[in-house]
Amino acid sequence: MPPLLARPPDGGWGWVVAGSAFVVNGLSYGLLRSLGLALPAFAEYFDRSTQDTAWVSAIALAVQQAASPVGSALSTHWGARPVVMVGGIITSLGFILSAFASSLLHLYLGLGLLAGCGWALVFAPTLGTVSRYFSRRRVLAVGLALTGNGVASLLLAPVVQLLLDAFGWRGALLLLGATTLHLTPCGALLRPLALSGDPTTPPHSPLNALGLTLFTHPAFAMFALGTTLVGAGYFIPYVHLAPHALDLGLGGYGAALVVAGAAVGDAGTRLVSGWLADRGWIPLPRLLAVTGALTGLGLVAVGLVKEQEEGWAGTLLAAAGAYGMSAGAFAPLVFGVLPGLVGLGSILQATGLVMMLMSLGGLLGPPLSGFLRDVTGDFKASFLVCGSFILSGSFIYLTLPGALPRCHSAPPPSIPPPEQGELLPSPESTLASPSNPHSIPNTTC
């Protein structure tokens, strides 16, 4: 057993864990975003509609996120290290078996179900472990980990297109299966960490193991509702940004350029957002609502772009870059606000639940986007509708404690409480003080 620590180390081996999470994020969401380039090849080979092929990515996203509480529960019992290592093997098998698919159903089962289950065992335990290693610089560390999404998209988008051109979709899936096997050594780097306040024994009740009792707390319940709505639109560009670029007259490499542009904006703002949040100048829930609203507006802008000249993606590239910047700023805040809402002892379960909530919307969004494209002939309505989902969720975030300014701040307690979240028993002042920028001040009128 590791030695018991009073507080997170806020560095040290935590930066190795953050680096591991960087790679994990790149080989999960970054790869999923670039996989949209293969959807037209699936549609052509199996002679199916855009809506049908969209289910490949939609099922992978939904399974990964819906099963994330299971990954968190297993990590709570067995530790994150073995769970993530097994998840890497399962993900690799999903890609390799999908390379031999003879029908779209086989892709649903391989890329959707099997690879999605592997990702479910990988992402939430890794990100939850990052949060446990940091306190004062937590959002920056989470932002660094989540930057792997944008960097991987930037690198993998042209690589995936090159693999599709050189080896076809079957060869590409085989090589991507070998690549995703690197998730296993990433899991080996997740050294266990014991903190004071951790449960002495693993939870025995299934409800407690999955963290479902957190839904009984009002603040987390509102956060859950907003996150579900955001999830309905947040992942549309992962699946349909590249096909949207193709519909607007760009070639395969032009579409890859647009995806890469969104990835650059995404990666560039995640660290900036984490650094800004750790300063404590603006309450995290307020930053969350603002960046969420900007993400929704970015999707609307992508949908309003008109047909491009052959080989030139200027307008769409700018809109995709604006979306990527706002989405990148939003991502670390979703997970950075969790310790203040539920405490470090429940961070693994809460991270898994957030992934599950995003899946509820993620399962609806891509097929709805494909359906609207089949009905209208383009993706304009798809991006407009899904952008409105994100805007709605961002308005709900305004109900979180500290999201809106109050008349005056309540006096702090004489002894600052341990960082355990405003949902757990604690003194009245909870969640951003100068000593704890992640807390949300309790203010009254």
PDB file of C-alpha atoms in Angstrom, residues 65-66 68-70 72 124 207 210-215 220 223-224 227-228 335 338 342 346-360:
ATOM      1  CA  GLN A  65     -19.127   7.093 -21.803  1.00  0.00           C
ATOM      2  CA  ALA A  66     -22.117   5.081 -20.611  1.00  0.00           C
ATOM      3  CA  SER A  68     -17.391   4.812 -17.696  1.00  0.00           C
ATOM      4  CA  PRO A  69     -19.020   4.449 -14.236  1.00  0.00           C
ATOM      5  CA  VAL A  70     -18.209   0.739 -14.467  1.00  0.00           C
ATOM      6  CA  SER A  72     -14.572   3.970 -12.215  1.00  0.00           C
ATOM      7  CA  ALA A 124     -12.296   7.977 -16.558  1.00  0.00           C
ATOM      8  CA  LEU A 207     -25.318   2.417  -6.048  1.00  0.00           C
ATOM      9  CA  LEU A 210     -21.128   3.592  -9.259  1.00  0.00           C
ATOM     10  CA  GLY A 211     -21.612   6.921  -7.461  1.00  0.00           C
ATOM     11  CA  LEU A 212     -25.315   7.101  -8.309  1.00  0.00           C
ATOM     12  CA  THR A 213     -26.137   8.540  -4.879  1.00  0.00           C
ATOM     13  CA  LEU A 214     -24.501  11.795  -6.030  1.00  0.00           C
ATOM     14  CA  PHE A 215     -27.629  12.512  -8.067  1.00  0.00           C
ATOM     15  CA  PHE A 220     -24.688  17.845  -8.950  1.00  0.00           C
ATOM     16  CA  PHE A 223     -24.675  19.919 -13.365  1.00  0.00           C
ATOM     17  CA  ALA A 224     -25.783  16.515 -14.663  1.00  0.00           C
ATOM     18  CA  THR A 227     -23.826  18.145 -19.106  1.00  0.00           C
ATOM     19  CA  THR A 228     -26.345  15.839 -20.777  1.00  0.00           C
ATOM     20  CA  PHE A 335     -13.698  17.899 -14.856  1.00  0.00           C
ATOM     21  CA  LEU A 338     -15.968  18.138  -9.936  1.00  0.00           C
ATOM     22  CA  VAL A 342     -18.234  16.035  -4.778  1.00  0.00           C
ATOM     23  CA  SER A 346     -15.742  10.608  -4.896  1.00  0.00           C
ATOM     24  CA  ILE A 347     -13.785  11.989  -7.840  1.00  0.00           C
ATOM     25  CA  LEU A 348     -13.399   8.638  -9.643  1.00  0.00           C
ATOM     26  CA  GLN A 349     -17.126   7.912  -9.468  1.00  0.00           C
ATOM     27  CA  ALA A 350     -18.016  11.486 -10.448  1.00  0.00           C
ATOM     28  CA  THR A 351     -15.686  11.376 -13.471  1.00  0.00           C
ATOM     29  CA  GLY A 352     -17.330   8.162 -14.647  1.00  0.00           C
ATOM     30  CA  LEU A 353     -20.787   9.668 -14.184  1.00  0.00           C
ATOM     31  CA  VAL A 354     -19.834  12.738 -16.226  1.00  0.00           C
ATOM     32  CA  MET A 355     -18.758  10.457 -19.052  1.00  0.00           C
ATOM     33  CA  MET A 356     -22.046   8.564 -18.788  1.00  0.00           C
ATOM     34  CA  LEU A 357     -24.056  11.789 -18.892  1.00  0.00           C
ATOM     35  CA  MET A 358     -22.199  12.958 -21.982  1.00  0.00           C
ATOM     36  CA  SER A 359     -23.009   9.618 -23.591  1.00  0.00           C
ATOM     37  CA  LEU A 360     -26.745  10.142 -23.204  1.00  0.00           C
TER      38      LEU A 360
END
